[in-house]
PDB file of C-alpha atoms in Angstrom:
ATOM      1  CA  UNK A 384     -34.988   4.919 -28.376  1.00 58.00           C
ATOM      2  CA  UNK A 385     -36.040   7.760 -26.991  1.00 64.00           C
ATOM      3  CA  UNK A 386     -35.777  10.716 -30.095  1.00 68.00           C
ATOM      4  CA  UNK A 387     -35.924  14.389 -29.080  1.00 72.00           C
ATOM      5  CA  UNK A 388     -37.514  16.458 -31.432  1.00 72.00           C
ATOM      6  CA  UNK A 389     -38.652  20.419 -31.392  1.00 74.00           C
ATOM      7  CA  UNK A 390     -42.131  21.310 -33.144  1.00 75.00           C
ATOM      8  CA  UNK A 391     -42.628  24.720 -34.360  1.00 74.00           C
ATOM      9  CA  UNK A 392     -46.470  25.623 -35.418  1.00 75.00           C
ATOM     10  CA  UNK A 393     -47.096  29.066 -36.937  1.00 79.00           C
ATOM     11  CA  UNK A 394     -50.079  30.480 -38.463  1.00 80.00           C
ATOM     12  CA  UNK A 395     -49.990  31.074 -42.531  1.00 73.00           C
ATOM     13  CA  UNK A 396     -49.907  34.222 -43.676  1.00 76.00           C
ATOM     14  CA  UNK A 397     -53.798  34.327 -44.696  1.00 77.00           C
ATOM     15  CA  UNK A 398     -54.539  32.906 -41.418  1.00 77.00           C
ATOM     16  CA  UNK A 399     -56.280  29.970 -42.633  1.00 78.00           C
ATOM     17  CA  UNK A 400     -54.072  27.214 -41.796  1.00 77.00           C
ATOM     18  CA  UNK A 401     -51.154  26.529 -39.424  1.00 76.00           C
ATOM     19  CA  UNK A 402     -47.658  25.713 -40.522  1.00 71.00           C
ATOM     20  CA  UNK A 403     -45.924  22.644 -38.413  1.00 73.00           C
ATOM     21  CA  UNK A 404     -42.069  21.961 -38.521  1.00 72.00           C
ATOM     22  CA  UNK A 405     -40.676  19.266 -36.515  1.00 70.00           C
ATOM     23  CA  UNK A 406     -37.134  19.214 -36.255  1.00 73.00           C
ATOM     24  CA  UNK A 407     -34.988  16.533 -34.632  1.00 76.00           C
ATOM     25  CA  UNK A 408     -32.763  17.672 -31.807  1.00 65.00           C
ATOM     26  CA  UNK A 409     -31.280  14.663 -30.675  1.00 76.00           C
ATOM     27  CA  UNK A 410     -27.304  15.918 -31.070  1.00 75.00           C
ATOM     28  CA  UNK A 411     -28.510  19.078 -29.571  1.00 72.00           C
ATOM     29  CA  UNK A 412     -30.143  17.705 -26.421  1.00 68.00           C
ATOM     30  CA  UNK A 413     -26.796  15.006 -26.543  1.00 75.00           C
ATOM     31  CA  UNK A 414     -24.241  17.847 -26.655  1.00 77.00           C
ATOM     32  CA  UNK A 415     -26.375  19.644 -23.653  1.00 73.00           C
ATOM     33  CA  UNK A 416     -25.990  16.790 -21.599  1.00 75.00           C
ATOM     34  CA  UNK A 417     -22.547  15.793 -22.266  1.00 74.00           C
ATOM     35  CA  UNK A 418     -21.817  19.754 -21.598  1.00 65.00           C
ATOM     36  CA  UNK A 419     -23.564  19.485 -18.049  1.00 66.00           C
ATOM     37  CA  UNK A 420     -21.846  15.941 -17.468  1.00 72.00           C
ATOM     38  CA  UNK A 421     -18.426  17.632 -17.750  1.00 61.00           C
ATOM     39  CA  UNK A 422     -19.133  20.552 -15.628  1.00 61.00           C
ATOM     40  CA  UNK A 423     -20.560  18.328 -12.914  1.00 58.00           C
ATOM     41  CA  UNK A 424     -17.288  16.560 -13.459  1.00 58.00           C
ATOM     42  CA  UNK A 425     -15.431  19.578 -13.259  1.00 60.00           C
ATOM     43  CA  UNK A 426     -17.046  20.785 -10.453  1.00 66.00           C
ATOM     44  CA  UNK A 427     -16.387  17.611  -8.533  1.00 67.00           C
ATOM     45  CA  UNK A 428     -12.815  17.172  -9.418  1.00 64.00           C
ATOM     46  CA  UNK A 429     -12.449  20.881  -8.111  1.00 74.00           C
ATOM     47  CA  UNK A 430     -13.659  19.542  -4.947  1.00 87.00           C
ATOM     48  CA  UNK A 431     -11.379  16.826  -4.695  1.00 89.00           C
ATOM     49  CA  UNK A 432      -8.023  16.090  -3.223  1.00 90.00           C
ATOM     50  CA  UNK A 433      -6.198  14.908  -6.397  1.00 89.00           C
ATOM     51  CA  UNK A 434      -3.473  12.521  -4.078  1.00 91.00           C
ATOM     52  CA  UNK A 435      -5.710  10.774  -1.349  1.00 92.00           C
ATOM     53  CA  UNK A 436      -9.309  11.261  -3.578  1.00 91.00           C
ATOM     54  CA  UNK A 437     -10.992  12.530  -0.149  1.00 93.00           C
ATOM     55  CA  UNK A 438     -12.521  16.298  -0.403  1.00 94.00           C
ATOM     56  CA  UNK A 439     -10.208  18.965  -0.428  1.00 94.00           C
ATOM     57  CA  UNK A 440     -10.111  22.515   1.427  1.00 94.00           C
ATOM     58  CA  UNK A 441     -12.623  24.084  -1.241  1.00 92.00           C
ATOM     59  CA  UNK A 442     -15.243  21.477  -0.628  1.00 93.00           C
ATOM     60  CA  UNK A 443     -14.503  22.156   3.491  1.00 95.00           C
ATOM     61  CA  UNK A 444     -15.254  25.878   3.266  1.00 94.00           C
ATOM     62  CA  UNK A 445     -18.278  25.403   0.981  1.00 92.00           C
ATOM     63  CA  UNK A 446     -19.520  22.726   3.643  1.00 93.00           C
ATOM     64  CA  UNK A 447     -18.751  25.232   6.677  1.00 94.00           C
ATOM     65  CA  UNK A 448     -20.453  28.172   4.769  1.00 93.00           C
ATOM     66  CA  UNK A 449     -23.402  26.066   3.983  1.00 92.00           C
ATOM     67  CA  UNK A 450     -23.836  24.877   7.956  1.00 93.00           C
ATOM     68  CA  UNK A 451     -23.023  28.462   9.031  1.00 93.00           C
ATOM     69  CA  UNK A 452     -25.658  30.060   6.939  1.00 92.00           C
ATOM     70  CA  UNK A 453     -28.035  27.941   8.323  1.00 89.00           C
ATOM     71  CA  UNK A 454     -27.047  28.459  12.079  1.00 89.00           C
ATOM     72  CA  UNK A 455     -26.932  32.254  11.226  1.00 90.00           C
ATOM     73  CA  UNK A 456     -30.818  31.855   9.721  1.00 88.00           C
ATOM     74  CA  UNK A 457     -31.731  29.904  13.137  1.00 80.00           C
ATOM     75  CA  UNK A 458     -32.275  26.588  11.638  1.00 75.00           C
ATOM     76  CA  UNK A 459     -32.095  23.903  14.127  1.00 64.00           C
ATOM     77  CA  UNK A 460     -29.286  22.197  13.051  1.00 70.00           C
ATOM     78  CA  UNK A 461     -28.713  18.360  13.166  1.00 81.00           C
ATOM     79  CA  UNK A 462     -26.222  17.405  15.479  1.00 90.00           C
ATOM     80  CA  UNK A 463     -22.720  17.344  14.245  1.00 94.00           C
ATOM     81  CA  UNK A 464     -19.065  17.229  15.144  1.00 97.00           C
ATOM     82  CA  UNK A 465     -15.747  17.855  13.993  1.00 98.00           C
ATOM     83  CA  UNK A 466     -12.373  16.077  14.163  1.00 98.00           C
ATOM     84  CA  UNK A 467      -9.208  17.393  13.289  1.00 98.00           C
ATOM     85  CA  UNK A 468      -6.188  15.227  12.333  1.00 97.00           C
ATOM     86  CA  UNK A 469      -2.852  15.990  11.620  1.00 94.00           C
ATOM     87  CA  UNK A 470      -0.507  13.509  10.452  1.00 93.00           C
ATOM     88  CA  UNK A 471       2.894  13.113  12.304  1.00 89.00           C
ATOM     89  CA  UNK A 472       6.192  13.530  10.705  1.00 83.00           C
ATOM     90  CA  UNK A 473       5.538  13.927   7.366  1.00 80.00           C
ATOM     91  CA  UNK A 474       8.837  16.437   6.866  1.00 84.00           C
ATOM     92  CA  UNK A 475      10.950  13.795   8.273  1.00 85.00           C
ATOM     93  CA  UNK A 476       9.732  11.107   6.059  1.00 83.00           C
ATOM     94  CA  UNK A 477      10.109  13.675   3.126  1.00 80.00           C
ATOM     95  CA  UNK A 478      13.555  14.544   3.904  1.00 84.00           C
ATOM     96  CA  UNK A 479      15.034  11.253   4.705  1.00 85.00           C
ATOM     97  CA  UNK A 480      13.005   9.171   2.506  1.00 86.00           C
ATOM     98  CA  UNK A 481      11.588  11.475  -0.356  1.00 83.00           C
ATOM     99  CA  UNK A 482       8.396  12.873  -1.801  1.00 84.00           C
ATOM    100  CA  UNK A 483       7.230   9.696  -3.221  1.00 90.00           C
ATOM    101  CA  UNK A 484       7.145   7.758   0.277  1.00 88.00           C
ATOM    102  CA  UNK A 485       5.723  11.158   1.893  1.00 86.00           C
ATOM    103  CA  UNK A 486       2.760  10.868  -0.410  1.00 89.00           C
ATOM    104  CA  UNK A 487       2.175   7.165   0.256  1.00 93.00           C
ATOM    105  CA  UNK A 488       2.288   7.908   3.965  1.00 91.00           C
ATOM    106  CA  UNK A 489      -0.128  11.047   3.343  1.00 93.00           C
ATOM    107  CA  UNK A 490      -2.541   8.441   1.224  1.00 94.00           C
ATOM    108  CA  UNK A 491      -2.362   5.513   3.906  1.00 95.00           C
ATOM    109  CA  UNK A 492      -3.597   7.965   6.338  1.00 96.00           C
ATOM    110  CA  UNK A 493      -6.436   9.023   4.122  1.00 95.00           C
ATOM    111  CA  UNK A 494      -7.283   5.684   3.849  1.00 95.00           C
ATOM    112  CA  UNK A 495      -7.186   5.011   7.691  1.00 96.00           C
ATOM    113  CA  UNK A 496      -9.682   8.086   8.111  1.00 97.00           C
ATOM    114  CA  UNK A 497     -11.949   6.854   5.173  1.00 95.00           C
ATOM    115  CA  UNK A 498     -11.940   3.535   6.870  1.00 95.00           C
ATOM    116  CA  UNK A 499     -12.953   4.501  10.351  1.00 96.00           C
ATOM    117  CA  UNK A 500     -15.396   7.377   9.334  1.00 95.00           C
ATOM    118  CA  UNK A 501     -16.920   5.891   6.520  1.00 91.00           C
ATOM    119  CA  UNK A 502     -20.224   7.466   6.933  1.00 91.00           C
ATOM    120  CA  UNK A 503     -18.929  11.012   6.968  1.00 94.00           C
ATOM    121  CA  UNK A 504     -16.970  13.375   5.116  1.00 94.00           C
ATOM    122  CA  UNK A 505     -13.005  13.449   4.717  1.00 96.00           C
ATOM    123  CA  UNK A 506     -11.464  16.607   3.942  1.00 96.00           C
ATOM    124  CA  UNK A 507      -7.614  17.107   3.269  1.00 95.00           C
ATOM    125  CA  UNK A 508      -7.021  20.973   4.029  1.00 95.00           C
ATOM    126  CA  UNK A 509      -3.511  20.684   4.360  1.00 91.00           C
ATOM    127  CA  UNK A 510      -0.193  18.907   3.329  1.00 87.00           C
ATOM    128  CA  UNK A 511      -0.870  16.962   6.671  1.00 92.00           C
ATOM    129  CA  UNK A 512      -4.108  17.880   8.012  1.00 95.00           C
ATOM    130  CA  UNK A 513      -7.568  16.448   7.555  1.00 97.00           C
ATOM    131  CA  UNK A 514     -11.049  17.355   9.117  1.00 98.00           C
ATOM    132  CA  UNK A 515     -13.952  14.933   9.479  1.00 97.00           C
ATOM    133  CA  UNK A 516     -17.341  16.438   9.564  1.00 96.00           C
ATOM    134  CA  UNK A 517     -19.076  13.542  11.597  1.00 95.00           C
ATOM    135  CA  UNK A 518     -23.252  13.470  11.363  1.00 91.00           C
ATOM    136  CA  UNK A 519     -25.860  10.547  11.305  1.00 91.00           C
ATOM    137  CA  UNK A 520     -24.468   7.539  12.704  1.00 92.00           C
ATOM    138  CA  UNK A 521     -21.024   8.176  12.499  1.00 94.00           C
ATOM    139  CA  UNK A 522     -21.662  11.267  15.601  1.00 95.00           C
ATOM    140  CA  UNK A 523     -23.708   8.609  17.005  1.00 95.00           C
ATOM    141  CA  UNK A 524     -20.951   6.438  17.496  1.00 96.00           C
ATOM    142  CA  UNK A 525     -17.912   9.242  17.553  1.00 96.00           C
ATOM    143  CA  UNK A 526     -16.390   8.303  20.808  1.00 97.00           C
ATOM    144  CA  UNK A 527     -15.952   4.762  19.902  1.00 97.00           C
ATOM    145  CA  UNK A 528     -14.877   5.915  16.353  1.00 97.00           C
ATOM    146  CA  UNK A 529     -12.299   8.345  17.988  1.00 97.00           C
ATOM    147  CA  UNK A 530     -11.275   5.397  20.221  1.00 97.00           C
ATOM    148  CA  UNK A 531     -10.567   3.275  17.231  1.00 97.00           C
ATOM    149  CA  UNK A 532      -8.456   6.164  15.495  1.00 97.00           C
ATOM    150  CA  UNK A 533      -6.279   6.253  18.530  1.00 96.00           C
ATOM    151  CA  UNK A 534      -5.864   2.576  19.347  1.00 95.00           C
ATOM    152  CA  UNK A 535      -4.674   2.255  15.277  1.00 95.00           C
ATOM    153  CA  UNK A 536      -2.565   5.077  15.584  1.00 94.00           C
ATOM    154  CA  UNK A 537      -1.103   3.703  18.818  1.00 93.00           C
ATOM    155  CA  UNK A 538      -0.363   0.440  16.906  1.00 93.00           C
ATOM    156  CA  UNK A 539       1.297   2.187  13.946  1.00 92.00           C
ATOM    157  CA  UNK A 540       3.390   4.333  16.907  1.00 90.00           C
ATOM    158  CA  UNK A 541       4.591   1.183  18.695  1.00 91.00           C
ATOM    159  CA  UNK A 542       5.241  -0.951  15.575  1.00 90.00           C
ATOM    160  CA  UNK A 543       6.742   2.178  13.706  1.00 86.00           C
ATOM    161  CA  UNK A 544       4.834   0.618  11.039  1.00 87.00           C
ATOM    162  CA  UNK A 545       1.800   2.800   9.263  1.00 89.00           C
ATOM    163  CA  UNK A 546       1.210   6.515   9.734  1.00 93.00           C
ATOM    164  CA  UNK A 547       0.500   8.114  13.197  1.00 94.00           C
ATOM    165  CA  UNK A 548      -1.968  10.398  13.377  1.00 95.00           C
ATOM    166  CA  UNK A 549      -2.809  12.902  16.176  1.00 96.00           C
ATOM    167  CA  UNK A 550      -6.571  13.861  16.532  1.00 97.00           C
ATOM    168  CA  UNK A 551      -8.990  16.006  18.105  1.00 97.00           C
ATOM    169  CA  UNK A 552     -12.544  16.178  18.085  1.00 98.00           C
ATOM    170  CA  UNK A 553     -15.224  18.519  19.189  1.00 98.00           C
ATOM    171  CA  UNK A 554     -19.213  18.501  19.115  1.00 97.00           C
ATOM    172  CA  UNK A 555     -21.503  21.675  18.111  1.00 95.00           C
ATOM    173  CA  UNK A 556     -23.293  22.806  21.400  1.00 93.00           C
ATOM    174  CA  UNK A 557     -26.502  24.675  20.523  1.00 88.00           C
ATOM    175  CA  UNK A 558     -27.146  27.511  22.668  1.00 86.00           C
ATOM    176  CA  UNK A 559     -23.540  28.169  23.374  1.00 90.00           C
ATOM    177  CA  UNK A 560     -21.695  27.461  19.708  1.00 91.00           C
ATOM    178  CA  UNK A 561     -22.877  30.237  17.239  1.00 91.00           C
ATOM    179  CA  UNK A 562     -20.050  29.562  14.267  1.00 94.00           C
ATOM    180  CA  UNK A 563     -18.842  26.494  12.883  1.00 95.00           C
ATOM    181  CA  UNK A 564     -14.989  27.821  13.442  1.00 95.00           C
ATOM    182  CA  UNK A 565     -15.749  27.537  17.188  1.00 96.00           C
ATOM    183  CA  UNK A 566     -16.399  23.752  17.049  1.00 97.00           C
ATOM    184  CA  UNK A 567     -13.062  23.657  14.625  1.00 97.00           C
ATOM    185  CA  UNK A 568     -10.774  25.863  17.132  1.00 97.00           C
ATOM    186  CA  UNK A 569     -11.639  23.371  19.893  1.00 98.00           C
ATOM    187  CA  UNK A 570     -11.337  19.966  18.083  1.00 98.00           C
ATOM    188  CA  UNK A 571      -7.839  21.558  16.520  1.00 97.00           C
ATOM    189  CA  UNK A 572      -6.621  22.638  20.127  1.00 97.00           C
ATOM    190  CA  UNK A 573      -7.181  18.922  21.154  1.00 97.00           C
ATOM    191  CA  UNK A 574      -5.574  17.455  18.124  1.00 97.00           C
ATOM    192  CA  UNK A 575      -2.471  19.559  19.224  1.00 95.00           C
ATOM    193  CA  UNK A 576      -2.841  18.406  22.918  1.00 96.00           C
ATOM    194  CA  UNK A 577      -2.912  14.633  21.435  1.00 95.00           C
ATOM    195  CA  UNK A 578      -0.195  15.377  19.319  1.00 93.00           C
ATOM    196  CA  UNK A 579       2.121  16.584  22.605  1.00 93.00           C
ATOM    197  CA  UNK A 580       0.980  13.463  24.060  1.00 91.00           C
ATOM    198  CA  UNK A 581       2.062  11.057  21.343  1.00 89.00           C
ATOM    199  CA  UNK A 582       5.391  13.011  21.349  1.00 87.00           C
ATOM    200  CA  UNK A 583       5.876  12.149  24.936  1.00 87.00           C
ATOM    201  CA  UNK A 584       4.738   8.620  24.553  1.00 82.00           C
ATOM    202  CA  UNK A 585       6.227   7.683  21.766  1.00 76.00           C
ATOM    203  CA  UNK A 586       9.169   9.558  20.764  1.00 71.00           C
ATOM    204  CA  UNK A 587      11.425   8.434  17.936  1.00 62.00           C
TER     205      UNK A 587
END
């Protein structure tokens, strides 16, 4: 096993020889590492949604800030898209079946989103609202993934089993978009359009 030691070397008062002290600092190093691990875990937990295990609003705002700062500094940003999702009927479920049923409904919605967008971070930013930051493979396949989500939602709406999730997605357009929030707003507007379509097609 590795031992951590600290070596202190000092000249003697008559300058004729050195005094060396070797101290075992295993405990000190171990405590420091445990402290760092605890801090990282705390940091991670502070950015995680307790109910669903997805990332939370704090984590989303940090990501938005980091992407925005790259855009402000004129860095070529990798292509990305934002999907905004809203879980329908949460209030109705909470009122009629209780909060435990509402929580289960939200957890199932999060599971669907994480399964479909499995290469992108999923954030729960409100009671019934989620945001997905699509990049890499998920950005390339974004249209297919959104279709997959809509088909799943349609099947749930028809069978009246499983969460019904309204969704909208928008891409970052270089040269046109100067803020991440502009991309979010477009996606949010499209989500509301989809929400109205769902209500019209599957009233219940």
